[in-house]
Coordinates of C-alpha atoms and ligand atoms in Angstrom, one line a residue:
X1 CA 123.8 214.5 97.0
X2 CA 126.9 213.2 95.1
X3 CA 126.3 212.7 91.7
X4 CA 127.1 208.8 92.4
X5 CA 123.8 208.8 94.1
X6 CA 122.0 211.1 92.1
X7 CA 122.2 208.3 89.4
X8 CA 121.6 205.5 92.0
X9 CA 118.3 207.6 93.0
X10 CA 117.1 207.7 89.1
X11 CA 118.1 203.9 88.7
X12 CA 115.9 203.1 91.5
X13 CA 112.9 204.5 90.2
X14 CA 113.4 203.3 86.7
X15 CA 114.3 199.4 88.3
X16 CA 110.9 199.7 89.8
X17 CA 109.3 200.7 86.9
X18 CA 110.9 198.2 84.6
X19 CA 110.0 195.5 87.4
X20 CA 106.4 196.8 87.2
X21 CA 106.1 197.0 83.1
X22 CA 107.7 193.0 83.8
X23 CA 104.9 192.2 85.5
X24 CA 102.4 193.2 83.1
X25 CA 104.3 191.3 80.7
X26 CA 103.8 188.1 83.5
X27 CA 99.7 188.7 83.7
X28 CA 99.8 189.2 79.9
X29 CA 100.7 185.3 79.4
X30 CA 99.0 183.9 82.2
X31 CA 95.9 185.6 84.0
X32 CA 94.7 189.0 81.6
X33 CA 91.1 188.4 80.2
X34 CA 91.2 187.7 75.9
X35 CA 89.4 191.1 75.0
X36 CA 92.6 193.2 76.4
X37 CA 94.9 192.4 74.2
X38 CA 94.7 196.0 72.4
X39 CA 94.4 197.7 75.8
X40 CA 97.8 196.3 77.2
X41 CA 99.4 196.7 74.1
X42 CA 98.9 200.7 74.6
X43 CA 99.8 200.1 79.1
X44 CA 103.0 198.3 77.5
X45 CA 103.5 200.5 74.9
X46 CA 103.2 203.8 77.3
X47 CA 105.6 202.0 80.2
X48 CA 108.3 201.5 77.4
X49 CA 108.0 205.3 76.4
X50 CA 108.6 206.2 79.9
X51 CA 111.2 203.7 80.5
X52 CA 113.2 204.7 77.2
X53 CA 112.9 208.5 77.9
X54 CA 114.2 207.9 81.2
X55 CA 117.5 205.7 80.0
X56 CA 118.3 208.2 77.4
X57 CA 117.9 211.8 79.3
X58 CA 120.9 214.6 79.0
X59 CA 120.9 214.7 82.5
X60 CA 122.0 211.0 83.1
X61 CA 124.9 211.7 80.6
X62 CA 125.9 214.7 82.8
X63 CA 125.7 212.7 85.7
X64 CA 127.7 209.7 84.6
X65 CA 130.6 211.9 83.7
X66 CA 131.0 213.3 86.9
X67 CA 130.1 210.4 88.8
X68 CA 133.5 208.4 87.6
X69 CA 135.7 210.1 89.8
X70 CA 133.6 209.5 93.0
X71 CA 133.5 205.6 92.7
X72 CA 134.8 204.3 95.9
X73 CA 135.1 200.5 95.1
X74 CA 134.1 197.6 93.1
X75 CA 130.3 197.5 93.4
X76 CA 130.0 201.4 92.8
X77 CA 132.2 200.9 89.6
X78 CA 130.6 197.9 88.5
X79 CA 127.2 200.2 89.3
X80 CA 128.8 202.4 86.4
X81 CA 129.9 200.5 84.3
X82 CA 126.5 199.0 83.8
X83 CA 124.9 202.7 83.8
X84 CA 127.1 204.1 81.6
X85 CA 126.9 201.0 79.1
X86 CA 123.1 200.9 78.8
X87 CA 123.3 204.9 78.5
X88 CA 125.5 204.6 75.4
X89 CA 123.5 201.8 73.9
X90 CA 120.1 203.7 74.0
X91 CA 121.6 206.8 73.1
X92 CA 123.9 205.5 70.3
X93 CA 120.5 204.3 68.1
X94 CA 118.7 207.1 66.5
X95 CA 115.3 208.0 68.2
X96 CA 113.2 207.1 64.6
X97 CA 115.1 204.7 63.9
X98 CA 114.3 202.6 67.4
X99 CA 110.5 203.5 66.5
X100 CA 110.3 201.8 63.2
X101 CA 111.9 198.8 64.9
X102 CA 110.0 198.5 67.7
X103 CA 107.0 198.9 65.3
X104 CA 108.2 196.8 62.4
X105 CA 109.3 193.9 64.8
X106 CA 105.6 193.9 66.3
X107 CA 104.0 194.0 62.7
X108 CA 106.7 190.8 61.3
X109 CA 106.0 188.7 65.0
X110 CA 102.1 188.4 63.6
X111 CA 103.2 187.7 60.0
X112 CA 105.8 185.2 61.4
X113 CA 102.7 183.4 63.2
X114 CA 100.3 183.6 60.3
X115 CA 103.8 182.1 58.2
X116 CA 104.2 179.7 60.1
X117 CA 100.5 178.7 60.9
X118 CA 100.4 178.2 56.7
X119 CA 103.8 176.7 56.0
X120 CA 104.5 179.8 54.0
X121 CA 107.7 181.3 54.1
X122 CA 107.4 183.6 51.3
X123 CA 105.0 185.4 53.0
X124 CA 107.1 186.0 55.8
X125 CA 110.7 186.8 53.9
X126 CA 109.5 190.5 52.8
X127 CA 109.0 191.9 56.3
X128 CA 111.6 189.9 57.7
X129 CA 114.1 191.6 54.9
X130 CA 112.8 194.7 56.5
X131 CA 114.0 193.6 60.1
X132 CA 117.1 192.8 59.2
X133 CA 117.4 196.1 57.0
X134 CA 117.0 197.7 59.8
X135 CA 118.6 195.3 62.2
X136 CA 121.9 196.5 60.2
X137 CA 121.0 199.8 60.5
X138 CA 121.0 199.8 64.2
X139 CA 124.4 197.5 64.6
X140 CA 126.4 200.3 62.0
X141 CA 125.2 203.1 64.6
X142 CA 125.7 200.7 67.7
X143 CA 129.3 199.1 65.9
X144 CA 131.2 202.5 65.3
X145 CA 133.0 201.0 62.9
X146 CA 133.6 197.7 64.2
X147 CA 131.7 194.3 63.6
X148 CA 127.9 194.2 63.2
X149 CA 127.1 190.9 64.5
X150 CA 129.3 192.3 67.5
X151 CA 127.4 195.2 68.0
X152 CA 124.7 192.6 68.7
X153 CA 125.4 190.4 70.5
X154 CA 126.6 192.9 73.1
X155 CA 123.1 193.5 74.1
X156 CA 123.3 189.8 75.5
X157 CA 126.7 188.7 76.3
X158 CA 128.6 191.6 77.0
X159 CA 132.2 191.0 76.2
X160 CA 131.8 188.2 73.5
X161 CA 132.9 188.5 70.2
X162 CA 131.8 186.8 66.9
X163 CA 135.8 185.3 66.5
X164 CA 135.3 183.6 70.1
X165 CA 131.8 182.2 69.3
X166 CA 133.2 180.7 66.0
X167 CA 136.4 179.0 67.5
X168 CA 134.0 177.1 70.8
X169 CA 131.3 176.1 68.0
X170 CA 133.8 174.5 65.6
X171 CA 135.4 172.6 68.7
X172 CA 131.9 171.8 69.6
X173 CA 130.4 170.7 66.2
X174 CA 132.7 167.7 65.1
X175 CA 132.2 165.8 67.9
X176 CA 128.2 166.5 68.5
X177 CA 127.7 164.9 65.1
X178 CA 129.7 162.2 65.7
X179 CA 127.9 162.2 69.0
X180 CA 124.4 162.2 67.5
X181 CA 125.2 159.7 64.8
X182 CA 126.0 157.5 67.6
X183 CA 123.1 158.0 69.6
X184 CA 120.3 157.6 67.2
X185 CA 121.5 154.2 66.5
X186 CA 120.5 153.0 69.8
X187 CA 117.7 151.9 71.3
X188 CA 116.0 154.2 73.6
X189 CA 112.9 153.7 76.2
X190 CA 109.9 155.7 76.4
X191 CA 107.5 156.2 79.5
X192 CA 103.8 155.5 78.7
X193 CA 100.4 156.4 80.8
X194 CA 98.0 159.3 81.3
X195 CA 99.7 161.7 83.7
X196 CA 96.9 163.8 85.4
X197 CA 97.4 168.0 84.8
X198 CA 96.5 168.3 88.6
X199 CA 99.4 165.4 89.6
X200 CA 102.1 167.0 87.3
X201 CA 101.6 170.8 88.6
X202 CA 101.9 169.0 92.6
X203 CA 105.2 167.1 91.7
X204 CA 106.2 170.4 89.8
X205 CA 105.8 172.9 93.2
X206 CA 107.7 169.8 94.4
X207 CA 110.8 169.9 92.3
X208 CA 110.6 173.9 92.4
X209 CA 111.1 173.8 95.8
X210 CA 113.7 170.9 96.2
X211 CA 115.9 172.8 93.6
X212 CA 115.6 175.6 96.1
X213 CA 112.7 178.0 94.6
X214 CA 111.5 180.3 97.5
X215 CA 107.8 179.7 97.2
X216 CA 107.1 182.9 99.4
X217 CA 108.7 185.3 97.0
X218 CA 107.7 183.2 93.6
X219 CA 104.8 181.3 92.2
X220 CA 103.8 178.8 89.6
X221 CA 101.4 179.1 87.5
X222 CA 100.2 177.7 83.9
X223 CA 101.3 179.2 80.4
X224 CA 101.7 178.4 76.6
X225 CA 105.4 178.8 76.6
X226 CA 107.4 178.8 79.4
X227 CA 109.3 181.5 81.1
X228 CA 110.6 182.8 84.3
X229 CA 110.2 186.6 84.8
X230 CA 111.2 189.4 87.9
X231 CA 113.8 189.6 90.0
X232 CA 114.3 190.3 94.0
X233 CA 111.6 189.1 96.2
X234 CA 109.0 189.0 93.2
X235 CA 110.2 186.3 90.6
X236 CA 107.5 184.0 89.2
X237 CA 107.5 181.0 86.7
X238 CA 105.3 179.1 84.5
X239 CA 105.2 175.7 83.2
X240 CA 103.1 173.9 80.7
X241 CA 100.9 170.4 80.8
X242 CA 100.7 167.9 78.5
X243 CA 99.2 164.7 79.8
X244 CA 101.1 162.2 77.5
X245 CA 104.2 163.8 78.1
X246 CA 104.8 165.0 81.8
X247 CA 108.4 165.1 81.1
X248 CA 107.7 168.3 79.7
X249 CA 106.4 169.8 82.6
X250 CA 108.8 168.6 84.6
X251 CA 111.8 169.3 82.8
X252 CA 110.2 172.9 82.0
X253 CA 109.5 173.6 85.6
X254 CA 113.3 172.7 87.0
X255 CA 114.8 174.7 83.9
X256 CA 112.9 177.6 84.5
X257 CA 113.3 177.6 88.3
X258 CA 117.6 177.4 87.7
X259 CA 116.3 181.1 85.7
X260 CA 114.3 182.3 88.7
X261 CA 116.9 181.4 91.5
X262 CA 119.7 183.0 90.0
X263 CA 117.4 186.0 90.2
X264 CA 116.4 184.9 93.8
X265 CA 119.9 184.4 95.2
X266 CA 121.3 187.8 94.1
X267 CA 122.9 189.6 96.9
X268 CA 119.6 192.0 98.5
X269 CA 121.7 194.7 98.6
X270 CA 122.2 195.0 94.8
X271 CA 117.8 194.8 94.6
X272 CA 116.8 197.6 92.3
X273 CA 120.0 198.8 91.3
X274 CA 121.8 197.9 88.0
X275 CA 123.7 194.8 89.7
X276 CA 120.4 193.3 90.9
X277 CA 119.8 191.1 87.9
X278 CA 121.4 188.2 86.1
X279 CA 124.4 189.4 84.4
X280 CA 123.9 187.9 80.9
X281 CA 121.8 185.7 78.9
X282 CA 124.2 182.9 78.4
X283 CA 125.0 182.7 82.2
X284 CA 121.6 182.7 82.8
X285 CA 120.9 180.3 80.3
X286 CA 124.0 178.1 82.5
X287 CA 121.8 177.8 85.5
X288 CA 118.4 176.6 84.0
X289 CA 120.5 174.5 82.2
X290 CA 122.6 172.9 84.8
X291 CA 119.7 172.6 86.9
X292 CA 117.8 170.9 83.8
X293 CA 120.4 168.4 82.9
X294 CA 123.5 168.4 84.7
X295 CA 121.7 167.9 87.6
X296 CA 118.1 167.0 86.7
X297 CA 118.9 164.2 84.2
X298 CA 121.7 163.1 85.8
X299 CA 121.4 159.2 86.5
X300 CA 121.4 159.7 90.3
X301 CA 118.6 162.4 90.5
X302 CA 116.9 160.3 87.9
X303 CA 116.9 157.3 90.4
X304 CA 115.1 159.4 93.0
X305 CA 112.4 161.3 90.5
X306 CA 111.6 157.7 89.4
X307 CA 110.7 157.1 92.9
X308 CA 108.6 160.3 93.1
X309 CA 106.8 159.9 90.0
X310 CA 105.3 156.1 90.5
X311 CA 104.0 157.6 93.2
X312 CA 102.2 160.5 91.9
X313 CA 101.2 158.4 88.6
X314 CA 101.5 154.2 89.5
X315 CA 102.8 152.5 86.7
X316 CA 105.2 154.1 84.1
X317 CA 105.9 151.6 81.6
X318 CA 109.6 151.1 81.9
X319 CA 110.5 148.2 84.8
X320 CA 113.6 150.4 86.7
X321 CA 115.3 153.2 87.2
X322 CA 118.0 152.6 84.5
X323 CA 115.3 152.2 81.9
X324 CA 113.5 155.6 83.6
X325 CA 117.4 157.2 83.4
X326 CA 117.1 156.4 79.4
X327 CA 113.5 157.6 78.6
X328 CA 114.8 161.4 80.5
X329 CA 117.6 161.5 77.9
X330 CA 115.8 160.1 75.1
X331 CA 117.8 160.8 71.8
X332 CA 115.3 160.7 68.6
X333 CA 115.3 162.8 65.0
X334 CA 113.6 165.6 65.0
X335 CA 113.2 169.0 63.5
X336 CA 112.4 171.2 66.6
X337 CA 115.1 173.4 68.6
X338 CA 113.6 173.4 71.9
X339 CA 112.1 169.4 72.3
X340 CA 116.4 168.7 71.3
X341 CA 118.1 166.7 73.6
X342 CA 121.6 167.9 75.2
X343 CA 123.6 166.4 72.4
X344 CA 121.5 168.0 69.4
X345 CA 120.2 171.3 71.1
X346 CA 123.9 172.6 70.4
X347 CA 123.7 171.7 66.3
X348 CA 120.2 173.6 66.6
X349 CA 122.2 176.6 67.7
X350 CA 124.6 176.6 65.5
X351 CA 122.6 176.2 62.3
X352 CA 120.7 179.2 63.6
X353 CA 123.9 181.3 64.2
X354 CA 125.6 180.8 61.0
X355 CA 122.9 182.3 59.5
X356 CA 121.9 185.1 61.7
X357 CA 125.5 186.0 61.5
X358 CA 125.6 186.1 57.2
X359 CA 122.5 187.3 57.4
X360 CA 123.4 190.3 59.5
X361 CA 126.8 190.6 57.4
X362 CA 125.4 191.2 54.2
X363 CA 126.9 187.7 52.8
X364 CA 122.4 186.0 52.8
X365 CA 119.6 187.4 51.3
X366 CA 116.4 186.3 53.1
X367 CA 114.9 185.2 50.2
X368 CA 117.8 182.4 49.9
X369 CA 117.3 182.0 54.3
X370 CA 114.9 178.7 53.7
X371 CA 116.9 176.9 51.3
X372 CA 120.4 177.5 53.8
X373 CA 118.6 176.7 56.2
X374 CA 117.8 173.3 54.9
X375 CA 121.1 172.7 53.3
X376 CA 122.4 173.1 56.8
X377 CA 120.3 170.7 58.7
X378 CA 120.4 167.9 56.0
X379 CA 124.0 168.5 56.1
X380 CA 124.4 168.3 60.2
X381 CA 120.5 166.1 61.2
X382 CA 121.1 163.6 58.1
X383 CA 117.5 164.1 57.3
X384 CA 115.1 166.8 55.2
X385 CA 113.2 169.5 56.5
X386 CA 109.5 168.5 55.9
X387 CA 108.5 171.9 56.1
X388 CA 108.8 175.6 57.2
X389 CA 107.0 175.5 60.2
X390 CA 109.9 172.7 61.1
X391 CA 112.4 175.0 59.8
X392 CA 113.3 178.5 59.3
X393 CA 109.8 179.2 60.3
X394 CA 110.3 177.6 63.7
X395 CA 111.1 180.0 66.1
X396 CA 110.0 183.4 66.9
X397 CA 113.5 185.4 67.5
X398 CA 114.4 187.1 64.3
X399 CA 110.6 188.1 63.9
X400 CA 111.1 190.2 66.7
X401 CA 114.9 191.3 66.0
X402 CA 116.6 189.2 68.3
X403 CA 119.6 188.7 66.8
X404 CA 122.8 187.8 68.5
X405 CA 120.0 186.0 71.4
X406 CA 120.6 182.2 70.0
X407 CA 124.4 181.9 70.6
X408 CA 123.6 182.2 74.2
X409 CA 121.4 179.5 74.6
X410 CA 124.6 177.2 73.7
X411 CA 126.8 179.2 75.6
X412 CA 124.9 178.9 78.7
X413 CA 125.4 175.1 78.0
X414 CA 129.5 175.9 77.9
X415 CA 129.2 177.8 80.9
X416 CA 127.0 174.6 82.6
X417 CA 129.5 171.9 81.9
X418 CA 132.4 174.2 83.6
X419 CA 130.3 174.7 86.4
X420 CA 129.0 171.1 86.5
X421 CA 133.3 170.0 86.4
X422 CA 134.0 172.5 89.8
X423 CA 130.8 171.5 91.3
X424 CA 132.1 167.8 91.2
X425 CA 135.0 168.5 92.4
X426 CA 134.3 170.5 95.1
X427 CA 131.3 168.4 96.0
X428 CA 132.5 164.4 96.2
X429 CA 129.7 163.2 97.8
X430 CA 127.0 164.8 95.2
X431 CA 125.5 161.8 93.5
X432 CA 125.2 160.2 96.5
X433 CA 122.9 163.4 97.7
X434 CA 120.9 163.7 94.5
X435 CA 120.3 159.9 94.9
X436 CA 118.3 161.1 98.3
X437 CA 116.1 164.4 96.1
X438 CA 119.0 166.4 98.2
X439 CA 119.7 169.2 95.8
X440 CA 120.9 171.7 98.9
X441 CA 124.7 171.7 98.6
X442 CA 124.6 172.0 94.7
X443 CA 122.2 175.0 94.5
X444 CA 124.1 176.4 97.8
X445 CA 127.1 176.0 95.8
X446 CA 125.5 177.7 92.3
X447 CA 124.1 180.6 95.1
X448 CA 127.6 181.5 96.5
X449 CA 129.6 180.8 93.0
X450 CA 127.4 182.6 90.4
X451 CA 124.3 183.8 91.7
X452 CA 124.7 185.9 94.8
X453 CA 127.3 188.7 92.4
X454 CA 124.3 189.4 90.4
X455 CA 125.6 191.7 87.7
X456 CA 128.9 192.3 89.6
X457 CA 131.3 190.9 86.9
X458 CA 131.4 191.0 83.3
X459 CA 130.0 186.9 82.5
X460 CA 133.7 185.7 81.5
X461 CA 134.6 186.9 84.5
X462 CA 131.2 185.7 86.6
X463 CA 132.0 182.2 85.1
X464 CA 135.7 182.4 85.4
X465 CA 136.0 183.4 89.4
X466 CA 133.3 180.5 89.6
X467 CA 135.2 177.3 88.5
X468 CA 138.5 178.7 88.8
X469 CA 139.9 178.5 85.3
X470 CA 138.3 180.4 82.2
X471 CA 135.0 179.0 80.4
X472 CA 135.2 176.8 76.9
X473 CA 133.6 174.0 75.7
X474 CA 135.6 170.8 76.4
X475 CA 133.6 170.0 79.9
X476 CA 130.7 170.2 78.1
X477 CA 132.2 167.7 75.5
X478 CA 133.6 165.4 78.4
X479 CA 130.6 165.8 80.0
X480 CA 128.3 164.9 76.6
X481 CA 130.7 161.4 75.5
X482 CA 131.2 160.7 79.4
X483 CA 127.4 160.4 80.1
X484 CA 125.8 159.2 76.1
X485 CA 128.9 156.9 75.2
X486 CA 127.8 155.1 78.3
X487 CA 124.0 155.4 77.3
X488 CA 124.9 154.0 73.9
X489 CA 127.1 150.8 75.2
Ligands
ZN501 ZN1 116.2 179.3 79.6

């Protein structure tokens, strides 16, 4: 055996295994009895041990070096570039060091709750000090030499840099608050009724499937938050009910199936090797998302699910499909990241990664996080935080060290809006098709663009090859004045 495959026989196994501790991960949130929590915590626990002993072995190092000059073409480089990155990143962090982390984080994510159960932030800062002490710690021995907040954010968007981030959120901010300023002042429908659990999850499998969701390889099933998990022929979803609101279920299930079939539609050649998963969060975070909105809340699908759900439900309380097309992209105040609509979900971001990046820079103390955080979203919302659990205490991230994850969730909405502007063009006849529930040539089109290279190309260059000019943010804007200037007439 060539070294080449050598490395390609160890990936294999430690794919598997990774898919395997996934799946625990998957029955931990939806199916595994209450009294096991201590129990999986020690089968998790034990799989990551394995997993991380594996990724960091001498022998792989060894392997890797000799393996460069026996790379026939793109996939085996692209094979080794991803191999030898993840090698270097586990490798760079001192063994103790990713210990106390991975014990700290798991302490600070049941403080966080408790914090935010009470409104409390102050009993939440000193651990969270600790994860970022520590957070810094990692990005010195991950940054040699170079920017922290860099050395972060690599673990999610390889390639991006802090500088690029900072110049598409400047362009971006302006014009979202003049945006949302605009949009609150008008008048916006809502849909009323009681929307059966049994109804909502039918009408989900529906949409999964019309947005192309291989049912045989996937399934569906019920969770407090929702996610999308797997990859290959084993990639499974989960939604949530609420029977006032069944726009969340909806709107949950069609993001989270844009997640699972840009895991479904990777070339099945790449399956358990290196190149057989989404490439990065932020074009990950592009399909849910232009499956969500782009496409889901666009006036012409809109027309169609109207159609669906007075059937599933009768009476909706709004008389037509315009007024149904204004309840979907309902713009009201509020204080919570992930109920946003498209034009505030971006501010959201930004407020978050302002901070995360001073925070990680030395330039905020978390004992002064709550009151920037405020500051900041009086400054960008026009109204107070009422209190921590709709503030800094909001989200779960930096309990469990993700920094450098938040950026992404905006960039996959960059990285939407160019794809959205291609898909257009290349596609005249596409409202006329969502208008019919037809969702084939726009997912067929998202499959052969993005989704089929897997982890191929770097994601500038995944996004790049896709719409045929390199991604930044003024589709999205076009997009975002196009669609709410008209909503706001
Ligand atoms: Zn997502």
């Amino acid at each position: 055996m060539t070294a080449y495959e050598d490395l390609m026989a160890l990936e294999r196994t430690s794919q598997a295994l990774a898919q395997v501790a996934g799946r625990l991960g998957w029955d931990q949130e939806t199916m595994m009895p209450r009294g096991a929590v201590e129990q999986r915590a020690e089968e998790a626990g034990s799989m990551q041990a394995i997993l991380h002993a594996r990724r960091t072995e001498a022998r792989r190092g060894e392997l890797l070096a000799a393996a460069d000059a026996e790379a026939t073409d793109e996939v085996e480089r692209a094979q080794l570039r991803h191999m030898r990155r993840d090698y270097e990143r586990a490798t760079c962090v001192p063994q103790d060091l990713a210990i106390a982390l991975a014990r700290l984080t798991s302490k600070a994510q049941g403080q966080w709750a408790a914090a935010r159960a009470d409104d409390d932030f102050a009993a939440f800062s000193p651990v969270l000090a600790e994860v970022v002490r520590l957070k810094r710690e990692e990005a010195s021995a991950l940054a040699e030499g170079g920017d922290l907040y860099d050395a972060l954010l690599e673990d999610f968007e390889p390639g991006m840099k802090a500088d690029r981030l900072d110049a598409i959120f400047a362009a971006m901010r302006p014009r979202l608050v003049e945006l949302r300023g605009r949009a609150l002042d008008a008048a916006w429908p809502n849909i009323a009724g009681h929307f059966d659990q049994q109804a909502q999850l039918q009408l989900s499998r529906k949409l999964a499937e019309t947005f192309g969701y291989d049912l045989s390889r996937g399934r569906l099933d019920l969770a407090v938050h929702p996610f999308s998990s797997g990859s290959g022929d084993d990639v499974r979803i989960t939604t949530r009910v609420s029977e006032a609101d069944p726009f969340n279920c909806l709107y949950s299930t069609i993001h989270e199936v844009g997640h699972a079939c840009y895991e479904q539609g990777i070339d099945a050649g790449y399956r358990l090797t290196p190149l057989g998963q989404g490439v990065s969060m932020g074009v990950h975070e592009s399909q849910s998302r232009i499956y969500e909105n782009q496409l889901g809340r666009s006036r012409a699908f809109c027309g169609w699910l109207y159609g669906r759900m007075r059937d599933a439900f009768g009476d909706l309380g709004v008389g037509d499909e315009d007024s149904f097309y204004r309840a979907v992209n309902r713009v009201h105040r509020g204080h919570i990241r992930t109920e946003a609509d498209e034009i505030q979900y971006n501010l959201h971001i930004m407020l978050r990664y302002d901070l995360e990046r001073a925070l990680i820079a030395g330039d905020l103390m978390v004992a002064d996080l709550e009151a920037a955080w405020n500051d900041r979203f009086n400054a960008d919302f026009g109204y107070e935080v009422d209190r921590a659990s709709n503030g800094v205490l909001q989200d779960v991230h930096w309990s469990v060290g993700l920094f450098g994850y938040f950026p992404t969730y905006s960039l996959g909405n960059v990285y939407a809006g160019c794809l959205h502007a291609k898909m257009r063009a290349d596609i005249p006849g596409l409202d006329s098709q969502l208008a019919k529930g037809d969702l084939a040539a726009a997912t067929a089109w998202l499959r052969s663009g993005v989704q089929c290279h897997g982890g191929l190309y770097e994601p500038n260059e995944t996004i790049t090859r896709a719409c045929g000019f390199a991604p930044g943010p003024e589709p999205l804007l076009d997009y975002l004045e196009t669609k709410f200037g008209a909503l706001t007439r």
